[in-house]
Short mmCIF file of C-alpha atoms in Angstrom, two decimals:
data_model
loop_
_atom_site.label_atom_id
_atom_site.label_comp_id
_atom_site.label_asym_id
_atom_site.label_seq_id
_atom_site.Cartn_x
_atom_site.Cartn_y
_atom_site.Cartn_z
CA MET Z 27 0.00 0.00 0.00
CA SER Z 28 1.37 3.42 -0.86
CA ASP Z 29 2.00 6.13 1.68
CA THR Z 30 -0.90 8.25 0.45
CA ARG Z 31 -3.41 5.62 1.54
CA LYS Z 32 -2.05 5.34 5.05
CA ILE Z 33 -4.39 6.23 7.89
CA THR Z 34 -3.03 8.60 10.49
CA VAL Z 35 -3.43 7.93 14.19
CA ALA Z 36 -3.00 10.50 16.96
CA THR Z 37 -3.05 9.59 20.64
CA CYS Z 38 -3.00 11.35 23.97
CA SER Z 39 -3.29 10.53 27.64
CA LEU Z 40 -5.39 12.92 29.74
CA ALA Z 41 -6.34 11.90 33.30
CA GLY Z 42 -5.00 8.42 32.75
CA CYS Z 43 -1.97 6.35 33.69
CA PHE Z 44 -0.56 5.54 30.24
CA GLY Z 45 -1.58 1.92 30.79
CA CYS Z 46 -3.78 2.05 27.68
CA HIS Z 47 -0.81 3.25 25.64
CA MET Z 48 1.26 0.39 27.05
CA SER Z 49 -1.49 -2.04 26.05
CA PHE Z 50 -1.55 -0.56 22.54
CA LEU Z 51 2.15 -1.42 22.29
CA ASP Z 52 1.29 -4.98 23.29
CA ILE Z 53 0.27 -5.62 19.69
CA ASP Z 54 3.98 -6.51 19.51
CA GLU Z 55 5.17 -7.91 16.18
CA ARG Z 56 1.73 -7.42 14.66
CA ILE Z 57 2.78 -3.78 14.34
CA VAL Z 58 4.93 -4.86 11.38
CA ALA Z 59 1.83 -5.51 9.28
CA LEU Z 60 0.54 -2.06 10.16
CA VAL Z 61 3.66 -0.14 9.25
CA ASP Z 62 2.62 0.23 5.61
CA LYS Z 63 -0.96 1.13 6.50
CA VAL Z 64 -0.77 3.37 9.56
CA SER Z 65 1.31 6.38 10.48
CA PHE Z 66 1.35 8.43 13.66
CA GLY Z 67 0.38 12.04 14.11
CA ARG Z 68 0.65 13.63 17.54
CA THR Z 69 1.42 10.97 20.10
CA PRO Z 70 3.67 10.54 23.11
CA LEU Z 71 4.82 7.26 21.52
CA THR Z 72 6.87 9.17 18.93
CA ASP Z 73 7.12 12.46 20.83
CA ILE Z 74 5.31 14.34 18.04
CA HIS Z 75 3.65 17.27 19.81
CA THR Z 76 1.66 18.97 17.08
CA LEU Z 77 -1.79 17.75 16.17
CA HIS Z 78 -2.78 17.99 12.53
CA ALA Z 79 -5.86 16.59 10.79
CA CYS Z 80 -5.88 12.81 11.09
CA ASP Z 81 -8.11 9.79 10.72
CA ILE Z 82 -8.23 8.37 14.22
CA GLY Z 83 -7.75 10.02 17.60
CA LEU Z 84 -7.21 7.64 20.51
CA VAL Z 85 -7.92 9.40 23.79
CA GLU Z 86 -6.87 7.74 27.00
CA GLY Z 87 -7.98 9.13 30.36
CA GLY Z 88 -10.82 11.32 31.55
CA LEU Z 89 -11.03 15.07 32.06
CA CYS Z 90 -9.61 16.33 35.35
CA ASN Z 91 -8.37 19.81 34.39
CA ASP Z 92 -8.95 22.58 31.87
CA GLU Z 93 -6.03 21.52 29.69
CA ASN Z 94 -7.62 18.06 29.27
CA VAL Z 95 -10.78 19.76 27.98
CA HIS Z 96 -8.82 21.88 25.47
CA VAL Z 97 -6.87 18.85 24.25
CA VAL Z 98 -9.93 16.65 23.77
CA ARG Z 99 -11.77 19.43 21.93
CA HIS Z 100 -8.74 19.92 19.67
CA PHE Z 101 -8.67 16.17 19.02
CA ARG Z 102 -12.37 16.26 18.15
CA GLN Z 103 -11.75 19.07 15.66
CA GLN Z 104 -8.83 17.32 13.99
CA CYS Z 105 -9.83 13.63 14.06
CA LYS Z 106 -12.38 12.06 11.75
CA ILE Z 107 -12.93 9.25 14.25
CA LEU Z 108 -12.55 9.91 17.95
CA VAL Z 109 -12.17 6.91 20.24
CA ALA Z 110 -12.52 6.85 24.03
CA VAL Z 111 -9.86 4.41 25.10
CA GLY Z 112 -10.19 2.65 28.44
CA ALA Z 113 -12.24 2.95 31.60
CA CYS Z 114 -11.07 6.48 32.53
CA ALA Z 115 -12.01 7.99 29.16
CA ILE Z 116 -15.36 6.18 29.28
CA ASN Z 117 -16.53 6.80 32.86
CA GLY Z 118 -13.79 8.79 34.58
CA GLY Z 119 -12.30 5.62 36.04
CA VAL Z 120 -10.15 5.57 39.15
CA PRO Z 121 -9.40 9.35 39.01
CA ALA Z 122 -13.16 9.97 39.22
CA MET Z 123 -13.22 8.26 42.60
CA ARG Z 124 -12.17 11.69 43.91
CA ASN Z 125 -15.59 12.99 42.91
CA ARG Z 126 -17.06 11.95 46.24
CA TYR Z 127 -14.88 14.61 47.88
CA GLY Z 128 -14.74 18.35 47.27
CA LEU Z 129 -11.81 19.69 45.27
CA ALA Z 130 -10.58 21.73 48.25
CA GLU Z 131 -10.66 18.59 50.41
CA CYS Z 132 -8.54 16.71 47.85
CA LEU Z 133 -5.96 19.51 47.59
CA GLU Z 134 -5.77 19.95 51.35
CA GLU Z 135 -5.31 16.25 51.93
CA SER Z 136 -2.58 16.02 49.28
CA TYR Z 137 -0.65 19.20 49.92
CA LEU Z 138 -1.43 20.41 53.44
CA TYR Z 139 -2.44 17.67 55.82
CA GLY Z 140 -1.35 14.42 54.14
CA VAL Z 141 1.11 12.04 55.78
CA GLY Z 142 4.73 13.08 55.14
CA VAL Z 143 3.95 16.47 53.58
CA ALA Z 144 6.87 18.88 53.99
CA ASP Z 145 6.53 22.64 53.38
CA PRO Z 146 2.72 22.39 53.06
CA GLN Z 147 1.24 24.63 50.35
CA ILE Z 148 -1.30 24.16 47.59
CA PRO Z 149 0.49 24.56 44.22
CA SER Z 150 -0.59 27.71 42.45
CA ASP Z 151 1.95 28.20 39.65
CA PRO Z 152 0.11 29.85 36.74
CA GLU Z 153 1.53 27.23 34.37
CA LEU Z 154 -0.36 24.47 36.15
CA PRO Z 155 -3.69 23.58 34.55
CA LEU Z 156 -6.69 24.37 36.74
CA LEU Z 157 -8.37 21.31 38.19
CA LEU Z 158 -12.03 20.74 37.42
CA ASN Z 159 -14.36 20.31 40.39
CA GLN Z 160 -15.04 16.76 39.24
CA VAL Z 161 -13.41 14.29 36.87
CA HIS Z 162 -15.52 13.63 33.78
CA PRO Z 163 -15.57 11.08 30.96
CA ILE Z 164 -14.60 12.60 27.63
CA GLN Z 165 -18.14 12.12 26.31
CA ASP Z 166 -19.16 14.97 28.64
CA ALA Z 167 -17.16 17.37 26.42
CA VAL Z 168 -17.11 15.89 22.90
CA LYS Z 169 -18.93 13.44 20.66
CA VAL Z 170 -17.24 10.05 20.75
CA ASP Z 171 -17.43 7.62 17.85
CA TYR Z 172 -16.12 4.40 19.40
CA PHE Z 173 -15.31 3.12 22.86
CA LEU Z 174 -12.60 0.63 23.80
CA THR Z 175 -13.55 -0.76 27.20
CA GLY Z 176 -11.10 -2.17 29.71
CA CYS Z 177 -8.43 -1.16 32.16
CA PRO Z 178 -6.62 -1.29 29.87
CA PRO Z 179 -8.33 -2.46 26.67
CA PRO Z 180 -6.50 -5.53 25.37
CA ALA Z 181 -4.05 -5.11 22.48
CA GLU Z 182 -6.46 -7.11 20.31
CA ALA Z 183 -9.09 -4.40 20.76
CA PHE Z 184 -6.72 -1.77 19.34
CA LEU Z 185 -5.89 -4.12 16.49
CA GLU Z 186 -9.55 -4.77 15.71
CA LEU Z 187 -10.26 -1.03 15.76
CA LEU Z 188 -7.44 -0.21 13.32
CA THR Z 189 -8.27 -3.17 11.11
CA ALA Z 190 -11.94 -2.20 10.98
CA VAL Z 191 -11.14 1.39 10.02
CA LEU Z 192 -8.73 0.16 7.33
CA GLU Z 193 -11.47 -2.13 6.02
CA ASN Z 194 -14.04 0.68 6.21
CA ARG Z 195 -16.34 -1.16 8.60
CA ALA Z 196 -17.50 -0.74 12.21
CA PRO Z 197 -15.31 -2.49 14.80
CA GLN Z 198 -16.72 -5.75 16.14
CA MET Z 199 -15.51 -6.39 19.67
CA SER Z 200 -15.88 -9.98 20.82
CA TYR Z 201 -16.95 -10.84 24.40
CA ALA Z 202 -13.34 -11.04 25.58
CA LEU Z 203 -12.58 -7.60 24.13
CA ARG Z 204 -15.50 -5.91 25.94
CA HIS Z 205 -14.43 -6.40 29.56
CA PHE Z 206 -14.53 -3.42 31.90
CA ASP Z 207 -11.37 -4.28 33.86
CA MET P 62 -46.70 -29.83 38.13
CA THR P 63 -46.58 -27.97 34.90
CA ASP P 64 -49.73 -27.87 32.91
CA GLN P 65 -49.43 -27.52 29.13
CA ALA P 66 -52.86 -25.92 29.02
CA LEU P 67 -51.51 -23.06 31.14
CA GLY P 68 -48.51 -22.65 28.85
CA ILE P 69 -47.27 -19.46 27.25
CA THR P 70 -44.93 -18.78 24.36
CA ILE P 71 -41.70 -16.79 24.65
CA ASP P 72 -40.31 -15.63 21.31
CA GLY P 73 -42.51 -18.26 19.67
CA ALA P 74 -41.27 -21.19 21.76
CA ALA P 75 -43.76 -23.04 23.97
CA VAL P 76 -43.06 -22.65 27.69
CA PRO P 77 -45.08 -24.75 30.15
CA CYS P 78 -46.38 -23.07 33.28
CA GLN P 79 -47.64 -23.88 36.74
CA ALA P 80 -50.61 -22.20 38.36
CA GLY P 81 -49.47 -18.94 39.94
CA ASP P 82 -46.36 -18.56 37.78
CA THR P 83 -45.08 -15.20 36.69
CA VAL P 84 -43.58 -15.01 33.21
CA ILE P 85 -40.05 -15.19 34.62
CA ASP P 86 -40.90 -18.15 36.89
CA ALA P 87 -41.97 -20.15 33.86
CA ALA P 88 -39.02 -18.98 31.78
CA HIS P 89 -36.57 -19.86 34.56
CA ARG P 90 -37.96 -23.37 34.93
CA ALA P 91 -37.86 -23.90 31.17
CA GLY P 92 -34.26 -22.65 30.94
CA VAL P 93 -35.18 -19.57 28.91
CA TYR P 94 -32.96 -16.73 30.11
CA ILE P 95 -34.59 -13.36 30.64
CA PRO P 96 -32.05 -10.79 31.94
CA HIS P 97 -32.74 -9.73 35.53
CA LEU P 98 -30.99 -8.44 38.65
CA CYS P 99 -33.62 -7.98 41.39
CA PHE P 100 -35.38 -11.29 40.71
CA HIS P 101 -34.28 -14.45 42.51
CA PRO P 102 -36.41 -17.59 42.48
CA GLU P 103 -36.09 -18.00 46.27
CA PHE P 104 -37.37 -14.58 47.18
CA GLY P 105 -40.30 -13.67 44.96
CA PRO P 106 -40.68 -10.63 42.74
CA HIS P 107 -39.64 -7.08 43.49
CA GLY P 108 -40.05 -5.46 40.09
CA SER P 109 -37.49 -2.72 40.61
CA CYS P 110 -34.61 -3.25 38.20
CA ARG P 111 -36.87 -3.46 35.10
CA LEU P 112 -34.28 -5.52 33.22
CA CYS P 113 -36.73 -8.39 32.73
CA MET P 114 -38.90 -6.09 30.63
CA VAL P 115 -40.71 -8.09 27.97
CA LYS P 116 -43.54 -7.29 25.58
CA ALA P 117 -46.87 -9.01 26.09
CA GLY P 118 -50.20 -7.99 24.60
CA GLY P 119 -48.53 -4.99 22.97
CA ARG P 120 -47.32 -3.60 26.32
CA TYR P 121 -43.98 -3.55 28.06
CA VAL P 122 -44.24 -5.40 31.35
CA ALA P 123 -41.79 -6.72 33.93
CA ALA P 124 -41.60 -10.51 33.53
CA CYS P 125 -41.07 -10.92 37.28
CA THR P 126 -44.34 -9.26 38.28
CA THR P 127 -46.58 -10.28 35.39
CA PRO P 128 -48.67 -13.43 35.85
CA ALA P 129 -48.31 -15.97 33.05
CA THR P 130 -51.78 -16.28 31.63
CA PRO P 131 -52.74 -19.25 29.42
CA GLY P 132 -51.83 -18.68 25.78
CA MET P 133 -49.92 -15.48 26.51
CA SER P 134 -47.46 -14.55 23.76
CA VAL P 135 -44.29 -12.94 25.11
CA GLU P 136 -41.50 -11.21 23.20
CA SER P 137 -38.15 -11.08 24.96
CA ASP P 138 -35.09 -11.58 22.79
CA THR P 139 -35.81 -8.89 20.19
CA ALA P 140 -33.60 -6.03 19.04
CA GLU P 141 -36.11 -3.51 20.36
CA ILE P 142 -36.25 -5.00 23.86
CA LYS P 143 -32.49 -5.57 24.01
CA GLU P 144 -32.01 -1.87 23.23
CA LEU P 145 -34.31 -0.96 26.12
CA ARG P 146 -32.46 -3.31 28.45
CA LEU P 147 -29.16 -1.77 27.41
CA ARG P 148 -30.46 1.69 28.30
CA ILE P 149 -31.76 0.42 31.66
CA THR P 150 -28.34 -1.10 32.38
CA GLN P 151 -26.60 2.14 31.43
CA MET P 152 -28.94 4.02 33.76
CA LEU P 153 -28.02 1.63 36.59
CA PHE P 154 -24.35 2.37 35.91
CA VAL P 155 -24.67 6.18 35.89
CA ASP P 156 -26.96 6.09 38.92
CA GLY P 157 -24.16 4.61 41.05
CA ASN P 158 -20.39 4.75 41.20
CA HIS P 159 -19.39 1.61 39.36
CA PHE P 160 -15.61 1.64 38.87
CA CYS P 161 -15.11 -1.94 37.74
CA PRO P 162 -11.26 -1.93 37.69
CA ALA P 163 -11.29 -1.00 41.40
CA CYS P 164 -14.06 -3.43 42.46
CA GLU P 165 -13.50 -6.77 44.21
CA GLN P 166 -16.53 -8.23 42.43
CA SER P 167 -15.31 -7.45 38.94
CA GLY P 168 -15.61 -10.55 36.77
CA GLN P 169 -18.20 -11.99 39.15
CA CYS P 170 -20.69 -9.14 39.17
CA GLN P 171 -24.12 -9.69 37.67
CA LEU P 172 -24.55 -6.01 36.72
CA GLN P 173 -21.25 -6.07 34.84
CA ALA P 174 -22.10 -9.44 33.27
CA THR P 175 -25.48 -8.09 32.18
CA ALA P 176 -23.69 -5.16 30.54
CA TYR P 177 -21.33 -7.57 28.78
CA GLY P 178 -24.28 -9.65 27.61
CA LEU P 179 -26.01 -6.60 26.14
CA GLY P 180 -22.84 -5.44 24.38
CA MET P 181 -22.53 -2.29 26.48
CA GLN P 182 -19.39 -0.30 25.67
CA ASP P 183 -20.32 3.17 26.85
CA LEU P 184 -22.49 4.84 29.47
CA HIS P 185 -24.72 6.65 26.93
CA PHE P 186 -25.80 8.99 29.77
CA SER P 187 -23.60 11.36 31.74
CA PRO P 188 -22.54 9.80 35.05
CA SER P 189 -24.16 11.38 38.12
CA TYR P 190 -21.37 10.51 40.59
CA PRO P 191 -23.77 10.44 43.55
CA LYS P 192 -22.32 10.75 47.03
CA LYS P 193 -23.15 7.64 49.00
CA ALA P 194 -21.68 6.65 52.35
CA VAL P 195 -19.67 3.47 52.78
CA ASP P 196 -20.35 1.48 55.97
CA ALA P 197 -17.22 -0.42 57.00
CA SER P 198 -18.26 -0.77 60.65
CA HIS P 199 -18.99 -4.52 60.59
CA ASP P 200 -16.19 -6.98 61.37
CA GLU P 201 -16.85 -9.31 58.45
CA MET P 202 -18.84 -7.41 55.85
CA LEU P 203 -18.55 -4.13 53.98
CA LEU P 204 -21.58 -2.17 52.78
CA ASP P 205 -20.52 -0.12 49.76
CA ARG P 206 -23.56 1.88 48.70
CA ASP P 207 -21.72 3.20 45.62
CA ARG P 208 -22.28 -0.21 44.06
CA CYS P 209 -25.76 -0.90 45.44
CA ILE P 210 -28.49 -1.15 42.80
CA GLN P 211 -31.27 -1.33 45.40
CA CYS P 212 -32.48 -4.69 44.20
CA ASN P 213 -33.81 -5.43 47.69
CA LEU P 214 -32.50 -9.03 47.64
CA CYS P 215 -30.59 -8.68 50.94
CA VAL P 216 -33.69 -7.09 52.50
CA ARG P 217 -35.87 -10.00 51.41
CA ALA P 218 -33.30 -12.64 52.37
CA SER P 219 -32.82 -11.17 55.83
CA ASP P 220 -36.58 -10.85 56.38
CA ARG P 221 -37.70 -14.18 54.98
CA VAL P 222 -34.81 -16.59 55.53
CA ASP P 223 -32.69 -15.18 58.35
CA GLY P 224 -35.66 -13.64 60.19
CA LYS P 225 -33.43 -10.77 61.27
CA HIS P 226 -34.78 -7.77 59.33
CA VAL P 227 -31.27 -6.35 59.10
CA PHE P 228 -31.85 -4.13 56.05
CA SER P 229 -34.38 -1.80 54.54
CA LEU P 230 -34.45 0.68 51.70
CA GLY P 231 -34.72 4.11 53.29
CA GLY P 232 -35.31 7.55 51.78
CA ARG P 233 -37.16 8.39 48.59
CA GLY P 234 -36.41 8.72 44.89
CA ILE P 235 -32.75 9.35 44.06
CA GLU P 236 -32.04 9.67 47.79
CA THR P 237 -33.04 6.03 48.41
CA ARG P 238 -30.28 4.12 50.18
CA LEU P 239 -29.84 0.65 51.63
CA MET P 240 -29.97 1.13 55.42
CA PRO P 241 -29.13 -1.25 58.26
CA ASN P 242 -31.96 -1.37 60.80
CA SER P 243 -30.14 -0.20 63.90
CA ALA P 244 -30.43 2.87 66.11
CA SER P 245 -27.01 4.05 64.93
CA GLY P 246 -27.75 3.16 61.32
CA LEU P 247 -24.52 1.15 61.26
CA LEU P 248 -24.17 -2.44 60.18
CA ARG P 249 -22.12 -3.39 63.24
CA ASP P 250 -25.08 -2.62 65.49
CA THR P 251 -27.35 -5.15 63.77
CA GLU P 252 -27.45 -8.94 64.15
CA PHE P 253 -25.99 -9.32 60.66
CA SER P 254 -23.53 -12.17 60.17
CA ALA P 255 -21.47 -13.35 57.21
CA GLU P 256 -23.29 -16.69 57.64
CA ASP P 257 -26.67 -15.10 56.90
CA ARG P 258 -28.43 -15.85 53.63
CA ALA P 259 -28.56 -12.08 53.15
CA ALA P 260 -24.76 -12.02 52.98
CA HIS P 261 -24.85 -14.35 50.00
CA VAL P 262 -27.37 -12.82 47.60
CA CYS P 263 -25.95 -9.44 46.54
CA PRO P 264 -25.71 -9.50 42.72
CA VAL P 265 -23.08 -6.73 42.71
CA GLY P 266 -20.27 -5.64 45.05
CA ALA P 267 -22.41 -3.71 47.53
CA LEU P 268 -22.45 -6.29 50.34
CA LEU P 269 -18.95 -7.62 50.29
CA PHE P 270 -16.92 -9.96 52.46
CA LYS P 271 -13.97 -8.11 53.92
CA HIS P 272 -11.60 -11.01 53.46
CA ASP P 273 -10.56 -13.45 50.74
CA ASN P 274 -11.41 -11.20 47.81
CA TYR P 275 -9.51 -11.56 44.53
CA ALA P 276 -9.25 -15.33 45.20
CA ARG P 277 -9.92 -16.14 41.56
CA PRO P 278 -7.40 -14.74 39.08
CA ILE P 279 -8.50 -12.75 36.04
CA GLY P 280 -9.45 -15.19 33.32
CA ARG P 281 -10.98 -17.69 35.77
CA ARG P 282 -13.72 -15.56 37.27
CA LEU P 283 -17.38 -16.42 36.69
CA TYR P 284 -18.08 -14.19 33.73
CA ASP P 285 -14.60 -13.76 32.24
CA ARG P 286 -15.29 -16.18 29.41
CA THR P 287 -18.92 -17.17 29.74
CA SER P 288 -21.85 -14.85 29.29
CA ILE P 289 -24.63 -14.51 31.84
CA ASP P 290 -27.31 -15.71 29.44
CA ARG P 291 -25.46 -19.05 29.28
CA ILE P 292 -24.71 -19.66 32.97
CA GLY P 293 -27.35 -17.49 34.60
CA ASN P 294 -27.16 -15.10 37.54
CA ARG P 295 -24.59 -16.65 39.80
CA ARG P 296 -22.30 -15.73 42.63
CA ALA P 297 -18.81 -17.01 43.24
CA ASP P 298 -19.98 -18.53 46.55
CA ASP P 299 -22.93 -20.43 45.08
CA ALA P 300 -22.81 -24.01 46.32
CA ALA P 301 -22.54 -25.83 43.03
CA PRO P 302 -22.09 -25.08 39.36
CA GLY P 303 -25.43 -23.88 38.14
CA GLY P 304 -25.91 -21.95 41.35
CA SER P 305 -29.12 -21.17 43.07
CA ALA P 306 -30.31 -18.56 40.63
CA PRO P 307 -31.11 -18.90 36.94
#
């Protein structure tokens, strides 16, 4: 297949742990078959930082700060197909377990009163993104086309997604590829 | 005894009935799986989860509260009804705090297995992240209301089998919570024991043993490889394969 017919994939990790990215890499040697068909746009895997128009955007993690919201909106603008990857992107996941507490409570526990805190102060550098009051799934900010469930989704789910897009069909996730953990 | 004359059809297949059967009673006995969470053959109907919604006589009805009447024609396994059940399941998810990767019951949870069975991959609705108190006061058992779907099974089991009346559903509407019946409102101040029937009916991870969780590795848990419509609503501590519930 020539370069012009390659699909472009961009990825990012918002309020996530990069576990989904690690699972993506678990496609191992099967990546060889994709080399001629897929190229990367912005992704931490290749350290490309600029997002241009692309075919697929894989978004790991939920939304915990204002930067996450800007990034996911930018991905939605630039990606033909936007995919929520993993439990955190789909329902907020483990980071959303902070939603039962107030934001001030979380910051105070982490930076003022937590065990072993030295020089207690809540970080306020203007370069730091502002935290949202609650963690949200990405579907709360943008339209999502496909969802890869799991924590993380298995490598086979990524492979099925890419294969389906290359074959111009909807992904078909088998029972084993639809687990939530 | 089943009586063919009392029989109904479910998706065109004849299902024999006994006098007094509900639709789900007859289906359960005949081995026809109708998704459900609040129904359990030992404890009678509750009609709250609405997952057993079927169509009979042109109306949507809960199979667990609808009497099977002779000749009744029931639709269950249709695309239209499966879509409704998917939405009901998604509503159950957004109505609680169901973080499967962090839950001891993952892989053995009937809510999760129901979602798998219906092909659920997203929440559809925005999660509500309700604030619900955890009760960790009891020595043996944890009450995690984040995961409670208010199926009332522990209430019925404690009332009817254990005779202890440990639980009730208190409050109204979205403020409804599972409450231990004690002056303090805490589980430790009830007669609840891990030996009670009520400790062995929770379909999700709301009433949880404090010890020996994660005993089965991923890949060997109840619903890791087998869907709920094939093995029925089971718990890891059911006595024998096949379990006590359909």
